[in-house]
XYZ file of C-alpha atoms in Angstrom:
298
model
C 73.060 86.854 85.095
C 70.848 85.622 81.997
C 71.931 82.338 80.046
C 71.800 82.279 76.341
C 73.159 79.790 73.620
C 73.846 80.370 70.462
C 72.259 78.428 67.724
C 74.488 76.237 64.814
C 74.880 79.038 62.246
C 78.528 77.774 61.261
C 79.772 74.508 59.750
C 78.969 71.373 59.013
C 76.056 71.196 61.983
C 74.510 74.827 60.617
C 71.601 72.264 59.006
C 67.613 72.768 59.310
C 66.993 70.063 61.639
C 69.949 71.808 64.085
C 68.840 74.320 63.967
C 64.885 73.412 65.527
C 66.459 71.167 67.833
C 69.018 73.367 69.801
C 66.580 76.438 69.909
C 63.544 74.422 71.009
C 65.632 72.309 73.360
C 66.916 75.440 74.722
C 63.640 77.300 74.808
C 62.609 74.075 77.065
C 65.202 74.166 79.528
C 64.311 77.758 80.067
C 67.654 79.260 78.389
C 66.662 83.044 78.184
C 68.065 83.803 74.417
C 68.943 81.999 71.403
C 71.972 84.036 69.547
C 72.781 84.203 65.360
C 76.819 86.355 64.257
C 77.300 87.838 60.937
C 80.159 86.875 58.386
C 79.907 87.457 54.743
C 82.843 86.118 53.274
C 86.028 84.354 54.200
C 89.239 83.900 52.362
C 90.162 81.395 50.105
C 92.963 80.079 52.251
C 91.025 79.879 55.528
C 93.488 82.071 57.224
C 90.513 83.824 59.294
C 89.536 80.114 61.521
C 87.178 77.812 60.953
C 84.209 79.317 62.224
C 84.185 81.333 59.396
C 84.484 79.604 56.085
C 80.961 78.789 55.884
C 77.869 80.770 57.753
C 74.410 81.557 57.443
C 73.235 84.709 57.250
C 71.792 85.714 61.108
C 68.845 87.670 59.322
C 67.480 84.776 57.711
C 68.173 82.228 60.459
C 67.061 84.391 63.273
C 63.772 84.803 60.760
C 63.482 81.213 61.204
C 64.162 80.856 65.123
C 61.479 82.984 65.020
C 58.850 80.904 63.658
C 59.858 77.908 65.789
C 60.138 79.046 69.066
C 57.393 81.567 71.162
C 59.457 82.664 74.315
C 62.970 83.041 73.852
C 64.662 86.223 73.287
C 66.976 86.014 69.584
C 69.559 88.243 69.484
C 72.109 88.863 66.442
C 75.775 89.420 67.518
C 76.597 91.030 65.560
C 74.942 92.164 61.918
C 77.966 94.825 60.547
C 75.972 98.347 59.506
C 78.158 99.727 56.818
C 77.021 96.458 54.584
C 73.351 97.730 55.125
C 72.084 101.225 53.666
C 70.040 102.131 56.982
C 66.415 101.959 55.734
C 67.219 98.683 54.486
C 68.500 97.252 58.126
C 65.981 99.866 59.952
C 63.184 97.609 57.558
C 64.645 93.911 57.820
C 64.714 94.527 62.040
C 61.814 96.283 61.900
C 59.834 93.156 60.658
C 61.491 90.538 62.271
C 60.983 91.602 65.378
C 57.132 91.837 64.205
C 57.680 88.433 63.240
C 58.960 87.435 66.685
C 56.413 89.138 68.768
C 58.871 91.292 70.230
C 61.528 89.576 70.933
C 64.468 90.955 68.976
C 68.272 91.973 70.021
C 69.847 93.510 67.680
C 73.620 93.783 67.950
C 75.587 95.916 65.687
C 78.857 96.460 64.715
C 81.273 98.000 61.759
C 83.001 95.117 60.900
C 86.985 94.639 60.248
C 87.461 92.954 57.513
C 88.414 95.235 54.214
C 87.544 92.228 51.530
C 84.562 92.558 53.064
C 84.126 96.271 53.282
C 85.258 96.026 49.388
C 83.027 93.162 48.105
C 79.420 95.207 49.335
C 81.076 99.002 47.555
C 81.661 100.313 51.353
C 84.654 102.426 52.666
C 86.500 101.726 56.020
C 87.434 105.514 56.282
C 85.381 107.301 58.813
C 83.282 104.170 59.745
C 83.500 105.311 63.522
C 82.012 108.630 62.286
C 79.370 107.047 59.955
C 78.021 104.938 63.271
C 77.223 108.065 64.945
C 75.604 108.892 62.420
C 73.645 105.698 61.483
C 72.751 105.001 65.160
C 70.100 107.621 65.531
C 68.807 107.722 62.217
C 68.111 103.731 62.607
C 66.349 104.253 65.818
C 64.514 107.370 64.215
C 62.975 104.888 61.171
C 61.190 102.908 64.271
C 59.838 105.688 66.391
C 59.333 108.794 63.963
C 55.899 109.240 61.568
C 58.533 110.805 58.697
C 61.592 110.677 58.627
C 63.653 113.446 57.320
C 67.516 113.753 57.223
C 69.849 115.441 55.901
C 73.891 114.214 57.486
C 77.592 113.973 56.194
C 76.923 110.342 55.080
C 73.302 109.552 54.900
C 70.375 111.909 53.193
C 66.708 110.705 53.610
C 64.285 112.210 51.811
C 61.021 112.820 54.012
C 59.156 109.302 53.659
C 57.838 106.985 56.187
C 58.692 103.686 57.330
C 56.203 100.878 58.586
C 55.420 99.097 60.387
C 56.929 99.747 63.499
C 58.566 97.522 65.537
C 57.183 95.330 67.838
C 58.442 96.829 70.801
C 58.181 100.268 71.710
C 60.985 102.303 70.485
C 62.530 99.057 68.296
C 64.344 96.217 69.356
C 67.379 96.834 72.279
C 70.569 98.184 70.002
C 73.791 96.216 71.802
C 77.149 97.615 69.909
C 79.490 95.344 69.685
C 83.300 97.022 70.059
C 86.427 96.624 71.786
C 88.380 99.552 70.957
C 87.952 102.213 73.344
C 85.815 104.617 71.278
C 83.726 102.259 70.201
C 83.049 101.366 73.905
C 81.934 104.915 74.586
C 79.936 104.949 71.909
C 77.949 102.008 73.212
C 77.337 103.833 76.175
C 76.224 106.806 74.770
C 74.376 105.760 72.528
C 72.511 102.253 72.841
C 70.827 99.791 75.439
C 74.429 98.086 76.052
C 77.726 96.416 74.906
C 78.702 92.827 73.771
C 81.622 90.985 73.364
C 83.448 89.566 70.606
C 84.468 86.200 70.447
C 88.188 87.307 70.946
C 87.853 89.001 74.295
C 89.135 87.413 77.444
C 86.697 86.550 79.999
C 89.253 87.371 82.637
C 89.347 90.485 81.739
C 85.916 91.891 80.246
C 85.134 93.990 83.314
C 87.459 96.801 81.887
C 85.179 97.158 78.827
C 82.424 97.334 81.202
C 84.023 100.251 82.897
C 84.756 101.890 79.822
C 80.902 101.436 79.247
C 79.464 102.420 82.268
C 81.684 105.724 82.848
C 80.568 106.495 78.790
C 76.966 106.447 79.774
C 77.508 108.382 83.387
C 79.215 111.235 81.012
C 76.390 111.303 78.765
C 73.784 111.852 81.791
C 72.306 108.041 81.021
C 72.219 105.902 83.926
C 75.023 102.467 83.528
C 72.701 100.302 85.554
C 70.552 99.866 82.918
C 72.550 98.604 79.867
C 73.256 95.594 79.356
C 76.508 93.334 79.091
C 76.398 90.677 76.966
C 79.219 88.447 76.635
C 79.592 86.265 73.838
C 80.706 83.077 75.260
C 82.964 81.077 73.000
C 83.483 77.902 75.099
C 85.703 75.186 74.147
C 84.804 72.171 75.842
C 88.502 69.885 76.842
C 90.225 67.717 79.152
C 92.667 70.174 80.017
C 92.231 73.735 81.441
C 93.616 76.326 79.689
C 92.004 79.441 80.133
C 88.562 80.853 81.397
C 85.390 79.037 79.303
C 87.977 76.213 78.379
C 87.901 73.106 80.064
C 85.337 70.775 81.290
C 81.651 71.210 81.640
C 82.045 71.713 85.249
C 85.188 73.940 85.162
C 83.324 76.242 82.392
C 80.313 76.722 84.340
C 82.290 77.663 87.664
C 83.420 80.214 85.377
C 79.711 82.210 84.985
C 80.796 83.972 88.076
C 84.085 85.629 87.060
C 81.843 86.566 84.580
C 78.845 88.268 86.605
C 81.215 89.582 89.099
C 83.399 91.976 86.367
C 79.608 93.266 85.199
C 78.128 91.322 82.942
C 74.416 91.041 82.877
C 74.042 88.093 80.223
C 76.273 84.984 78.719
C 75.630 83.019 75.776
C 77.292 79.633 74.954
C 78.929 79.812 71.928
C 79.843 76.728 70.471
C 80.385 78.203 67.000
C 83.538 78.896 67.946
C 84.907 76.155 68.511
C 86.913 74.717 65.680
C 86.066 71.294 66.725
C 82.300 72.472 66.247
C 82.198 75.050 64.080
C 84.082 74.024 60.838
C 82.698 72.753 57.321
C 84.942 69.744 58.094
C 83.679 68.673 61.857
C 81.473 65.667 62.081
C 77.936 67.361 62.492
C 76.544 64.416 64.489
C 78.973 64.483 66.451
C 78.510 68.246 66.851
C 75.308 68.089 67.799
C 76.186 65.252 70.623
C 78.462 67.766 72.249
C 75.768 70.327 72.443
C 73.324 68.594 73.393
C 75.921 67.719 76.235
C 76.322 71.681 76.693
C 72.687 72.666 76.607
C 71.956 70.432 79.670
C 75.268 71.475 81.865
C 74.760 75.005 81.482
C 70.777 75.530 81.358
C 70.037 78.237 84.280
């Protein structure tokens, strides 16, 4: 299983200098990905948690992972596509992974949040319906000379888009879901699934199965998607549930994870409202990760 952390995109410790130090640090101790999330706006009373009343956009940050780090993989979990007309996103991937040299995960979702969905002029109806049809037509923008379409949502006039990607055939598509059709469409239709910051590690192996059979009924073969769980550790004396506790006690944990499927973890200390809130103390923020950046480096 791969090892990831996720970079300070949330709170008070979301600053420049954090932002350098945890994806060089982890680039050093040989973590395989550095990991950016997506929130646009949060309410005025906070009633969504701390991690997200203030956040950078993952776009822009990942953009600047990119031009301070040369071998880690940066992955965005996840950038919402009904906020994004798709030659727009199919464009702002498109260039940072040339920006990256390649090394680009893009995870995607549809969001669930209707101020949201309200504030960028988008409608929640159908949005399981518009992703299979946004899905392809993304991944047609990075391989196809022109580009002509003609669906229920989206019309593209013939037109080209480059440049192309870095890699071959764009950067890896991961949908994030948890809802059951959501899950099949992740393994119909991209290079894997991950988690949301809500799902219980002691039980993510029955999205994987959900996943796997998706792909097997579609004639692709599960073993090679990917499983990313997002993992949204909370670092504390006491033990109450998987990826909560101490250092020790979270990293016993990785193989729960690896045994119900998953292929990659990333620390997530975003998540934690100790960590991830305007009001935290951002040095010491940055102590505790630096804390969790040696205790879990592969």
């Amino acid at each position: 299983m791969l090892i990831g952390f996720a970079a300070p995109v949330s709170g008070s410790w979301a600053t420049v200098d954090n932002l350098v130090r945890v994806a060089t640090r982890a680039e050093e101790l040989g973590y395989h990905s550095v990991w950016t999330f997506q929130r646009l706006l949060s309410p005025p009373d906070g009633s969504w948690g701390e991690s997200y009343r203030s956040v950078l956009d993952p776009v822009a940050a990942t953009s600047f992972l990119a031009a301070h780090t040369s071998r880690v993989r940066l992955g965005i979990a996840v950038l919402n596509l009904p906020f994004f007309a798709p030659p727009l996103l199919a464009k702002q991937l498109a260039t940072l992974d040339v920006l990256s040299g390649g090394r680009l995960d893009a995870g995607l979702g549809i969001g669930w949040a209707p101020e949201e969905y309200a504030a960028v002029g988008a409608d929640m109806a159908g949005r399981g319906k518009r992703a299979e049809e946004y899905l392809p037509l993304l991944r047609r923008f990075w391989t196809d000379d022109v580009v002509e379409h003609d669906g229920e949502f989206y019309r593209v006039p013939a037109t080209r888009m480059d440049p192309k990607p870095a890699q071959p055939g764009g950067p890896p598509v991961l949908l994030g879901a948890s809802a059951e059709p959501a899950l099949r469409r992740a393994g119909r239709l991209c290079a894997g699934w991950v988690s949301s910051s809500r799902a219980d590690p002691a039980a993510i192996g029955e999205s994987v199965k959900v996943v796997r059979e998706a792909a097997a009924e579609a004639g692709r073969d599960p073993r090679q998607l990917r499983f990313v769980c997002r993992g949204a550790v909370r670092v504390r004396a006491e033990r109450t549930r998987p990826l909560t506790g101490t250092l020790e006690q979270i990293r016993g944990d990785f193989a729960l994870l690896e045994d119900q499927g998953v292929t990659e973890l990333f620390i997530d200390l975003n998540f934690d409202p100790e960590i991830g809130s305007p009001d935290a103390d951002p040095a010491e923020s940055m102590r505790r990760a630096e804390d969790a950046l040696a205790a879990f480096a592969p």
